[in-house]
Coordinates of C-alpha atoms and ligand atoms in Angstrom, one line a residue:
X60 CA 79.9 175.3 -50.9
X61 CA 81.4 173.2 -53.7
X62 CA 85.1 173.6 -54.6
X63 CA 85.3 173.4 -58.4
X64 CA 88.8 171.7 -59.3
X65 CA 87.4 170.3 -62.6
X66 CA 89.4 172.8 -64.7
X67 CA 90.9 176.3 -64.8
X68 CA 88.0 177.0 -67.5
X69 CA 85.6 177.6 -64.6
X70 CA 87.0 180.8 -63.6
X71 CA 84.7 183.6 -63.8
X72 CA 85.2 187.4 -64.7
X73 CA 85.7 189.6 -61.9
X74 CA 84.4 193.0 -61.6
X75 CA 87.5 194.5 -63.2
X76 CA 87.2 192.3 -66.3
X77 CA 83.4 192.7 -66.5
X78 CA 83.8 196.9 -66.4
X79 CA 86.4 196.6 -69.1
X80 CA 83.9 194.6 -71.1
X81 CA 81.2 196.9 -70.6
X82 CA 83.2 200.1 -71.8
X83 CA 85.1 198.4 -74.6
X84 CA 85.4 200.3 -77.6
X85 CA 83.9 198.2 -80.5
X86 CA 83.7 197.8 -84.2
X87 CA 82.7 195.2 -86.9
X88 CA 85.5 192.9 -86.9
X89 CA 84.1 190.7 -89.9
X90 CA 83.8 193.9 -92.1
X91 CA 86.9 195.5 -91.3
X92 CA 88.4 196.1 -87.7
X93 CA 87.3 196.1 -84.0
X94 CA 89.8 198.2 -82.3
X95 CA 89.8 196.4 -79.0
X96 CA 90.1 193.0 -80.8
X97 CA 93.2 194.7 -82.7
X98 CA 94.8 195.7 -79.6
X99 CA 94.3 192.3 -78.0
X100 CA 95.7 190.7 -81.1
X101 CA 98.9 192.9 -80.9
X102 CA 99.5 192.4 -77.4
X103 CA 99.1 188.9 -77.7
X104 CA 101.4 188.7 -80.7
X105 CA 104.0 190.6 -78.8
X106 CA 103.9 188.6 -75.6
X107 CA 104.1 185.4 -77.7
X108 CA 107.0 186.7 -79.7
X109 CA 105.1 186.2 -82.7
X110 CA 104.6 188.6 -85.8
X111 CA 100.8 188.6 -85.8
X112 CA 98.0 187.0 -84.0
X113 CA 94.2 186.3 -84.4
X114 CA 91.9 186.0 -81.8
X115 CA 89.8 182.7 -81.9
X116 CA 86.6 181.9 -79.7
X117 CA 88.2 178.7 -78.5
X118 CA 91.4 176.7 -78.3
X119 CA 90.1 174.0 -80.3
X120 CA 89.3 176.3 -83.2
X121 CA 92.8 177.9 -83.1
X122 CA 94.3 174.4 -83.3
X123 CA 91.9 173.4 -86.0
X124 CA 92.9 176.5 -88.0
X125 CA 96.6 175.9 -87.6
X126 CA 96.2 172.4 -88.6
X127 CA 94.0 173.2 -91.6
X128 CA 96.6 175.6 -92.7
X129 CA 99.8 173.1 -92.3
X130 CA 98.2 169.7 -92.9
X131 CA 97.9 168.4 -96.6
X132 CA 94.7 166.1 -97.1
X133 CA 96.2 162.6 -96.1
X134 CA 99.4 163.9 -94.6
X135 CA 100.2 162.7 -91.2
X136 CA 100.9 164.9 -88.3
X137 CA 103.0 164.1 -85.1
X138 CA 101.8 164.6 -81.7
X139 CA 102.4 163.1 -78.1
X140 CA 100.4 160.1 -77.2
X141 CA 97.5 161.7 -75.4
X142 CA 97.8 165.2 -76.8
X143 CA 95.0 167.4 -76.7
X144 CA 94.9 167.6 -80.6
X145 CA 94.4 163.8 -80.6
X146 CA 92.4 162.7 -77.9
X147 CA 90.3 165.8 -77.0
X148 CA 89.1 167.4 -80.4
X149 CA 86.4 165.3 -81.6
X150 CA 88.9 164.1 -84.4
X151 CA 88.8 167.5 -86.0
X152 CA 92.4 167.1 -87.3
X153 CA 91.0 164.2 -89.5
X154 CA 87.6 165.5 -90.0
X155 CA 88.6 169.0 -90.9
X156 CA 92.1 169.4 -91.6
X157 CA 92.3 166.0 -93.3
X158 CA 95.3 164.6 -91.4
X159 CA 96.4 161.3 -90.0
X160 CA 97.6 161.5 -86.5
X161 CA 100.8 159.8 -85.6
X162 CA 101.2 159.4 -81.9
X163 CA 104.6 159.8 -80.6
X164 CA 105.2 157.2 -77.7
X165 CA 107.7 159.9 -75.9
X166 CA 108.7 163.4 -77.0
X167 CA 112.2 163.1 -77.9
X168 CA 114.2 164.0 -81.1
X169 CA 114.7 160.2 -81.7
X170 CA 111.0 159.5 -81.7
X171 CA 110.2 162.5 -83.8
X172 CA 112.8 161.2 -86.3
X173 CA 111.6 157.6 -86.3
X174 CA 108.0 158.4 -86.6
X175 CA 108.6 161.0 -89.7
X176 CA 107.9 159.2 -92.8
X177 CA 109.4 161.5 -95.1
X178 CA 112.3 159.4 -96.3
X179 CA 110.6 156.5 -97.8
X180 CA 109.7 156.0 -101.4
X181 CA 107.0 158.2 -103.2
X182 CA 104.0 156.3 -102.1
X183 CA 104.9 156.5 -98.4
X184 CA 102.7 158.8 -96.5
X185 CA 104.0 162.2 -96.1
X186 CA 104.4 163.8 -92.7
X187 CA 104.1 167.5 -92.5
X188 CA 103.7 168.8 -89.2
X189 CA 105.0 168.3 -85.6
X190 CA 102.3 169.4 -83.0
X191 CA 104.0 170.2 -79.4
X192 CA 101.9 171.0 -76.3
X193 CA 103.1 173.0 -73.7
X194 CA 102.1 172.6 -70.8
X195 CA 101.1 168.9 -71.6
X196 CA 97.8 168.3 -70.3
X197 CA 97.4 164.6 -70.0
X198 CA 100.8 164.3 -68.3
X199 CA 99.7 166.5 -65.5
X200 CA 100.4 170.0 -66.7
X201 CA 103.9 169.3 -67.2
X202 CA 106.4 171.7 -68.7
X203 CA 108.5 171.1 -71.8
X204 CA 111.7 173.2 -70.9
X205 CA 113.4 175.5 -73.4
X206 CA 116.5 173.3 -74.4
X207 CA 114.1 170.3 -75.1
X208 CA 112.0 172.5 -77.1
X209 CA 114.8 173.8 -79.2
X210 CA 116.1 170.2 -79.8
X211 CA 112.7 169.1 -81.0
X212 CA 112.1 172.2 -83.2
X213 CA 115.7 171.4 -84.5
X214 CA 115.0 168.2 -85.5
X215 CA 111.7 169.1 -87.0
X216 CA 113.2 171.6 -89.1
X217 CA 115.9 169.3 -90.3
X218 CA 112.9 166.9 -91.4
X219 CA 111.1 170.0 -93.1
X220 CA 108.0 169.8 -90.6
X221 CA 106.1 172.7 -89.6
X222 CA 105.7 173.0 -86.0
X223 CA 102.5 174.1 -84.1
X224 CA 102.5 174.7 -80.4
X225 CA 99.4 173.9 -78.7
X226 CA 100.3 176.4 -75.9
X227 CA 96.8 176.6 -74.3
X228 CA 98.8 176.9 -71.0
X229 CA 101.9 178.1 -72.4
X230 CA 101.5 181.0 -70.0
X231 CA 101.8 178.5 -66.9
X232 CA 104.9 177.0 -68.6
X233 CA 106.5 180.5 -68.7
X234 CA 105.7 181.1 -65.0
X235 CA 106.8 177.8 -64.0
X236 CA 110.1 178.1 -65.9
X237 CA 110.6 181.8 -65.1
X238 CA 110.9 182.7 -68.6
X239 CA 108.8 184.9 -71.0
X240 CA 106.0 183.3 -72.9
X241 CA 108.2 184.3 -76.1
X242 CA 111.0 182.2 -75.3
X243 CA 108.7 178.8 -75.4
X244 CA 107.7 179.8 -78.9
X245 CA 111.2 179.9 -80.5
X246 CA 111.3 178.4 -83.9
X247 CA 107.6 177.5 -84.0
X248 CA 105.5 178.4 -87.2
X249 CA 102.4 178.9 -85.4
X250 CA 101.1 178.7 -81.6
X251 CA 97.6 178.6 -80.1
X252 CA 97.1 179.9 -76.5
X253 CA 94.3 180.4 -74.4
X254 CA 92.8 183.5 -72.6
X255 CA 89.9 181.5 -71.0
X256 CA 91.9 179.1 -68.7
X257 CA 94.0 180.4 -65.8
X258 CA 94.1 183.9 -67.1
X259 CA 90.4 183.9 -66.1
X260 CA 88.6 185.4 -69.5
X261 CA 85.1 184.2 -70.1
X262 CA 86.3 183.0 -73.6
X263 CA 88.9 183.2 -76.3
X264 CA 92.1 182.2 -77.5
X265 CA 94.7 183.6 -79.8
X266 CA 96.4 181.7 -82.9
X267 CA 99.8 183.3 -83.9
X268 CA 102.1 183.1 -86.7
X269 CA 103.3 185.1 -89.5
X270 CA 101.4 187.9 -91.1
X271 CA 100.5 185.3 -94.2
X272 CA 99.4 182.8 -91.7
X273 CA 97.0 185.1 -89.8
X274 CA 95.6 186.4 -93.2
X275 CA 94.6 182.6 -94.0
X276 CA 93.7 181.9 -90.4
X277 CA 91.3 184.9 -90.7
X278 CA 89.8 183.1 -93.8
X279 CA 89.5 179.7 -92.1
X280 CA 88.2 181.3 -88.8
X281 CA 85.4 182.8 -91.0
X282 CA 84.8 179.3 -92.8
X283 CA 84.4 177.6 -89.4
X284 CA 81.9 180.2 -88.3
X285 CA 84.1 181.9 -85.9
X286 CA 84.1 185.7 -87.2
X287 CA 82.4 187.7 -84.8
X288 CA 81.4 191.2 -85.2
X289 CA 81.7 193.3 -82.1
X290 CA 84.2 191.0 -80.6
X291 CA 85.9 193.9 -78.5
X292 CA 83.7 193.1 -75.7
X293 CA 85.2 189.7 -75.1
X294 CA 88.6 191.1 -76.5
X295 CA 88.5 193.6 -73.4
X296 CA 88.7 190.7 -71.1
X297 CA 91.4 189.3 -73.0
X298 CA 93.3 192.5 -72.6
X299 CA 92.8 192.1 -68.8
X300 CA 93.8 188.4 -68.7
X301 CA 96.8 189.2 -70.5
X302 CA 97.9 191.4 -67.3
X303 CA 97.5 188.4 -65.1
X304 CA 99.9 186.2 -66.4
X305 CA 102.2 186.4 -63.3
X306 CA 99.2 185.5 -61.1
X307 CA 99.5 181.8 -62.3
X308 CA 102.4 181.4 -59.8
X309 CA 99.7 181.2 -56.9
X310 CA 97.8 178.5 -58.6
X311 CA 101.2 176.5 -58.9
X312 CA 101.5 177.1 -55.2
X313 CA 98.1 175.9 -54.4
X314 CA 98.5 172.9 -56.7
X315 CA 101.5 172.0 -54.8
X316 CA 99.8 172.5 -51.3
X317 CA 97.1 170.3 -52.7
X318 CA 99.3 167.6 -53.7
X319 CA 101.3 167.5 -50.7
X320 CA 98.1 167.5 -48.5
X321 CA 96.9 164.4 -50.7
X322 CA 100.3 162.8 -50.2
X323 CA 99.8 162.7 -46.4
X324 CA 96.2 161.4 -46.9
X325 CA 97.7 158.4 -48.6
X326 CA 96.9 159.3 -52.2
X327 CA 99.5 158.7 -55.0
X328 CA 100.3 162.1 -56.5
X329 CA 102.5 163.0 -59.1
X330 CA 104.3 166.1 -58.2
X331 CA 103.0 169.0 -60.0
X332 CA 104.8 171.2 -62.2
X333 CA 102.1 174.0 -62.8
X334 CA 98.4 174.0 -62.0
X335 CA 97.3 170.2 -62.6
X336 CA 97.3 167.5 -59.9
X337 CA 97.0 164.0 -61.2
X338 CA 96.5 161.5 -58.4
X339 CA 95.0 158.2 -57.4
X340 CA 92.7 157.7 -54.4
X341 CA 94.0 154.8 -51.9
X342 CA 92.6 151.7 -53.2
X343 CA 90.0 153.2 -55.3
X344 CA 89.2 153.2 -59.0
X345 CA 88.8 156.9 -60.8
X346 CA 84.8 156.9 -61.2
X347 CA 84.3 155.7 -57.6
X348 CA 87.0 158.5 -56.3
X349 CA 85.2 161.2 -58.2
X350 CA 81.9 159.9 -57.0
X351 CA 82.9 160.3 -53.5
X352 CA 84.5 163.5 -54.0
X353 CA 81.4 164.9 -55.7
X354 CA 79.4 163.7 -52.5
X355 CA 82.1 165.9 -50.5
X356 CA 81.4 168.9 -52.7
X357 CA 84.6 168.8 -54.4
X358 CA 84.6 168.6 -58.2
X359 CA 87.5 167.0 -60.1
X360 CA 87.7 165.1 -63.3
X361 CA 89.3 162.1 -64.8
X362 CA 92.4 162.5 -67.0
X363 CA 95.1 159.6 -68.4
X364 CA 93.6 157.2 -66.0
X365 CA 93.8 159.3 -62.8
X366 CA 91.8 161.8 -60.9
X367 CA 92.6 165.3 -62.3
X368 CA 92.3 168.5 -60.1
X369 CA 93.1 171.7 -61.5
X370 CA 93.8 174.8 -59.5
X371 CA 92.9 178.5 -60.6
X372 CA 92.4 181.9 -59.5
X373 CA 89.2 181.3 -58.1
X374 CA 90.4 178.9 -55.5
X375 CA 92.7 179.9 -52.8
X376 CA 94.7 178.2 -49.9
X377 CA 91.7 178.5 -47.8
X378 CA 89.7 176.3 -50.2
X379 CA 92.5 173.9 -50.7
X380 CA 92.6 173.3 -47.1
X381 CA 88.9 172.9 -46.9
X382 CA 89.2 170.4 -49.7
X383 CA 91.8 168.3 -47.7
X384 CA 89.8 168.9 -44.4
X385 CA 86.7 167.1 -46.4
X386 CA 88.9 164.2 -47.9
X387 CA 90.5 163.7 -44.4
X388 CA 86.9 163.1 -42.8
X389 CA 86.2 160.4 -45.5
X390 CA 86.7 156.6 -45.6
X391 CA 88.6 155.8 -48.6
X392 CA 89.8 152.3 -50.2
X393 CA 86.6 149.9 -49.6
X394 CA 84.7 150.7 -52.9
X395 CA 85.2 149.6 -56.5
X396 CA 88.8 148.3 -55.8
X397 CA 88.5 145.3 -58.0
X398 CA 87.4 146.9 -61.1
X399 CA 89.6 148.1 -64.0
X400 CA 91.4 151.5 -65.2
X401 CA 88.9 154.4 -65.8
X402 CA 88.5 156.3 -69.1
X403 CA 90.9 158.9 -69.8
Ligands
LIG185 C1 92.0 173.3 -73.4 C2 92.9 173.3 -74.2 C3 92.5 173.3 -75.3 C4 91.2 173.6 -76.1 O1 91.0 175.0 -75.7 P1 89.2 175.2 -75.7 O2 89.4 176.6 -75.4 O3 88.5 174.4 -74.6 O4 88.6 174.7 -77.0 C5 93.5 172.9 -76.5 N1 94.9 172.4 -75.8 C6 95.0 172.0 -74.7 C7 96.3 171.5 -74.2 C8 94.0 172.4 -73.7 O5 94.2 172.2 -72.2

């Protein structure tokens, strides 16, 4: 049996979620309203501590909508080096939002201040947005704590930057820190959060902000082809997903168990803060390691020049033990050790 640790997006809806989908009350959400969609949006807004929210088919669309709403054509926006909006969204911040990305070398108030160009002469590029990411995917699911978040939002406001939070896994950050998701959106203008990752919905994200932002976001969603009619069928899955935030603690435990096991087997591992484990096989390139893992029926992926394992609700402690057993019985270190770093 393959153990699929490529992403928490591989989670499949269980019986309870499927039956909620099958019996969902629906309407035409493009014409006026789908009642289940509306309930999901209200629940998500409430959990995220935002005035209003809009369901969107994907997290990428949620981020794109936010950037299209916030970034003027030719404006720059700031995001941490290797942020999802910079590396993994096909250049939509430029292609669709018209923004120039400026990568922050590190996520500190000093870096934000130094990279914001609004203090120059009139012909300087204008910086209009700071995009945060919590948890930070390319960092290995690292958590941005509330005090640091507050400092960053504070300096952004001082510099008159809008703040968007790519909170695809903000639920994981909240569970890891023992705070409510709303505490992690303090001061942001907008936030995007995925229902389709660790929370297990088959599809969907929400993008949240003020009522005015959501009205505009609804227009942009339609423009991008993301207005869906009887969306209640998938919103029902989203409502079940939102009941499962606390379950993410189990994914963090399995990530820790996997990391500890890999260390014992001689891998170099970053201690996981949430459900993502970034690791390096002993004496082996990332592509070679991934190939060998695939041969063991253990599926992982490349991220930031390392092997990325993501734990999720469809993989328990028993499967992690099984993964470690398969790795333990294998020779590592003699293949591909001379070639250079892998793609991220
Ligand atoms: C997955 C992810 C997204 C995009 O979500 P999709 O639903 O896959 O489009 C955005 N940001 C981060 C940090 C992510 O991990």
